[in-house]
């Protein structure tokens, strides 16, 4: 992780959801009961229960034997799914933002006691994000090939500039996760294109070329289409109980503070 | 709206050129994008290597199209309103020889050229000009309606050398060419007209002449004597001065040594012709007669070429009795320039008792009383008519004479008893009595036949004074139709005529070549003619062969008299409120300035579009 990213990331932490999590034994309260000190419930004594857990005060009151039940402490999983398709490298700023966000979320996940993995969309686990190449082929799925932790946390980072419908996939992510974050990263020019006359646009992934006259009317058409795509992502994510954030590629602090924190993905450390 | 230089509209070809450049255009700057599907596209260029793309209606394209349009309007000289119609300036130049008169080193024609050039320079840039020279048939030497800069060569080449003539036809032609308000007609001459009335009111007259003294050769001829061994030159000289002058006349032969034949000083009184006669051996060389140089050089020198033979050869086929009755032998001796033909083929004039086969360039005179057609022929009268009809008819007049006919020149037939036959002669009637045609002429090809419906033995025509005159006219008629050159020395304006059948191939190439080398096609196969337009040596050529030469003499006392020339100005009577602007006028140029400014703005805008595109790439 870059020093700039690290220094910016230290000021924030991942805003984990309050609902009960599942995971290995760790520092978080899990959903089930376990051997932690936090009282969760009572039940009737049956022979063989640990006499240390008998609720003697309750016996004194009720002349009935009950045992105390405690919440289990869990360590949650965080899968960060990264879109490593060529579209994420349409500009240097966008690619840099992708890698900064990936590293930052790994940091935050680890800091929060999560077992954090970086997974490539449509690919395997990412060991070294800094060296991971962008894939030229078009992305046809966001699902990593590596098996994901069920009921863990899932965070998907992509530009979602995909011609195919991502709704079913996002719903699947949400169904299989305790919580889903959808982080859409776009270059500032992709959000607000400038009218700079006729150009040949070359699609990063398909190689398709098109002569485009970037005039105001045509830019308006593009923005409307982009807005519809974003609205679809937002609706799908919220319907699934997840969190959607749009992050313009920028300096790490700007992204963390200006976008992610404002949209509820991060909170101050 | 109109275009003052329509040829400039060829610049509109720039519009398709701009479109082609944009269609087959340079590579556009590329941009890598994600989500190309979100963009509305102009075209899909899937493969590199495809060169033609759909037209992008970019700002640069519109700028460049408008640039091409504005440039074509600018070059085509778009103009609106009155400025849209170019002013027409018509110049009529007096083409008479007196315009060549010189004072010091400049001639009147030089001054006329300078004046016209000055006026052309003052015209607006959009003006059009027509240059006309005067003459019996005015000639447009530049134009009509050409830009002023195209008039210069014709103006420089103009050399006035014509004899006296009326300039009015040229002025009327010039006035007809004026179409609109603001058009101008200028007549440049060397003397102001006495009577302004016939001259078009819109005509401005500039006279640039000067009162000058001059002497001139006003007539010249060359005649070979009858014996053919000697010839005589007759030269008429005049002076147009205030008092008597002495003028030296020099006659030289055009042989290799320029042999001087005669040198004589003659005393000349104003307006009186002095004839100089020179007798010399008959020569086949030309003879040049010169006077001392003066204001007008054109009338100071003549070249006299040897004249073709004018002896008419007569063949007499009349019976002896008839010939005696008509006194033919006496006439042949009395009439000048007549000789007996050695053979029938050599004859120019044929006297015959009956019509023979027509011969080209031969005049046949048939002397016989006309008879009614013989019985059995189609138009023969009936036997009863024949019985009642006398064989002869006697006429004592009055006779109906076609007085304009050349053979009746000087003929009256007063007191002539004419005995004719009882029928008419064929041809065009020349002399008639009541309803009887007595003399008729008919033509066939190049031959001429004159019928004399005459019984000489019963007439007193041969004894009358009209008969030698009539015979002499017949000889002159035959002479006028002799083959070959008619006359080698003619006056300016007279016709040069040559008769002889030419092969078709040669007739197609026949041409008269003037003193300045300019050629005039000679049309016709047997008779070729050309007006002597200007003085000097003319030649008739066919293929590479020279057929004949003429010397066209400038012998025109009216033009040689320079005492009445002068300078002055007569303004045009019809003044136009919208007078043509002088130099520096903005007429017709406002539109050009606006278009030029628009051109610069479009260039700047296009540069801005292209620069912005470069900065974004």
PDB file of C-alpha atoms in Angstrom, chain B residues 88-91 128-133 139-155 177:
ATOM      1  CA  UNK B  88     -20.168  49.866 -69.305  1.00  0.00           C
ATOM      2  CA  UNK B  89     -17.692  52.241 -70.939  1.00  0.00           C
ATOM      3  CA  UNK B  90     -17.816  52.332 -74.744  1.00  0.00           C
ATOM      4  CA  UNK B  91     -14.986  54.000 -76.621  1.00  0.00           C
ATOM      5  CA  UNK B 128     -16.522  46.638 -68.504  1.00  0.00           C
ATOM      6  CA  UNK B 129     -15.342  48.181 -71.755  1.00  0.00           C
ATOM      7  CA  UNK B 130     -16.040  47.971 -75.474  1.00  0.00           C
ATOM      8  CA  UNK B 131     -13.660  49.444 -78.054  1.00  0.00           C
ATOM      9  CA  UNK B 132     -15.020  50.297 -81.516  1.00  0.00           C
ATOM     10  CA  UNK B 133     -13.272  51.761 -84.571  1.00  0.00           C
ATOM     11  CA  UNK B 139     -15.549  47.151 -86.081  1.00  0.00           C
ATOM     12  CA  UNK B 140     -15.515  46.075 -82.424  1.00  0.00           C
ATOM     13  CA  UNK B 141     -11.803  45.575 -81.814  1.00  0.00           C
ATOM     14  CA  UNK B 142     -12.099  44.784 -78.087  1.00  0.00           C
ATOM     15  CA  UNK B 143     -15.150  43.353 -76.390  1.00  0.00           C
ATOM     16  CA  UNK B 144     -17.984  43.723 -76.245  1.00  0.00           C
ATOM     17  CA  UNK B 145     -18.149  44.080 -72.472  1.00  0.00           C
ATOM     18  CA  UNK B 146     -14.730  42.940 -71.353  1.00  0.00           C
ATOM     19  CA  UNK B 147     -12.713  43.991 -68.290  1.00  0.00           C
ATOM     20  CA  UNK B 148     -10.641  47.098 -68.864  1.00  0.00           C
ATOM     21  CA  UNK B 149      -7.333  45.264 -68.741  1.00  0.00           C
ATOM     22  CA  UNK B 150      -8.281  43.228 -71.799  1.00  0.00           C
ATOM     23  CA  UNK B 151      -8.623  46.335 -73.927  1.00  0.00           C
ATOM     24  CA  UNK B 152      -4.952  47.320 -73.752  1.00  0.00           C
ATOM     25  CA  UNK B 153      -3.636  45.063 -76.558  1.00  0.00           C
ATOM     26  CA  UNK B 154      -6.297  46.223 -79.028  1.00  0.00           C
ATOM     27  CA  UNK B 155      -5.651  49.837 -78.093  1.00  0.00           C
ATOM     28  CA  UNK B 177     -24.408  48.911 -76.548  1.00  0.00           C
TER      29      UNK B 177
END
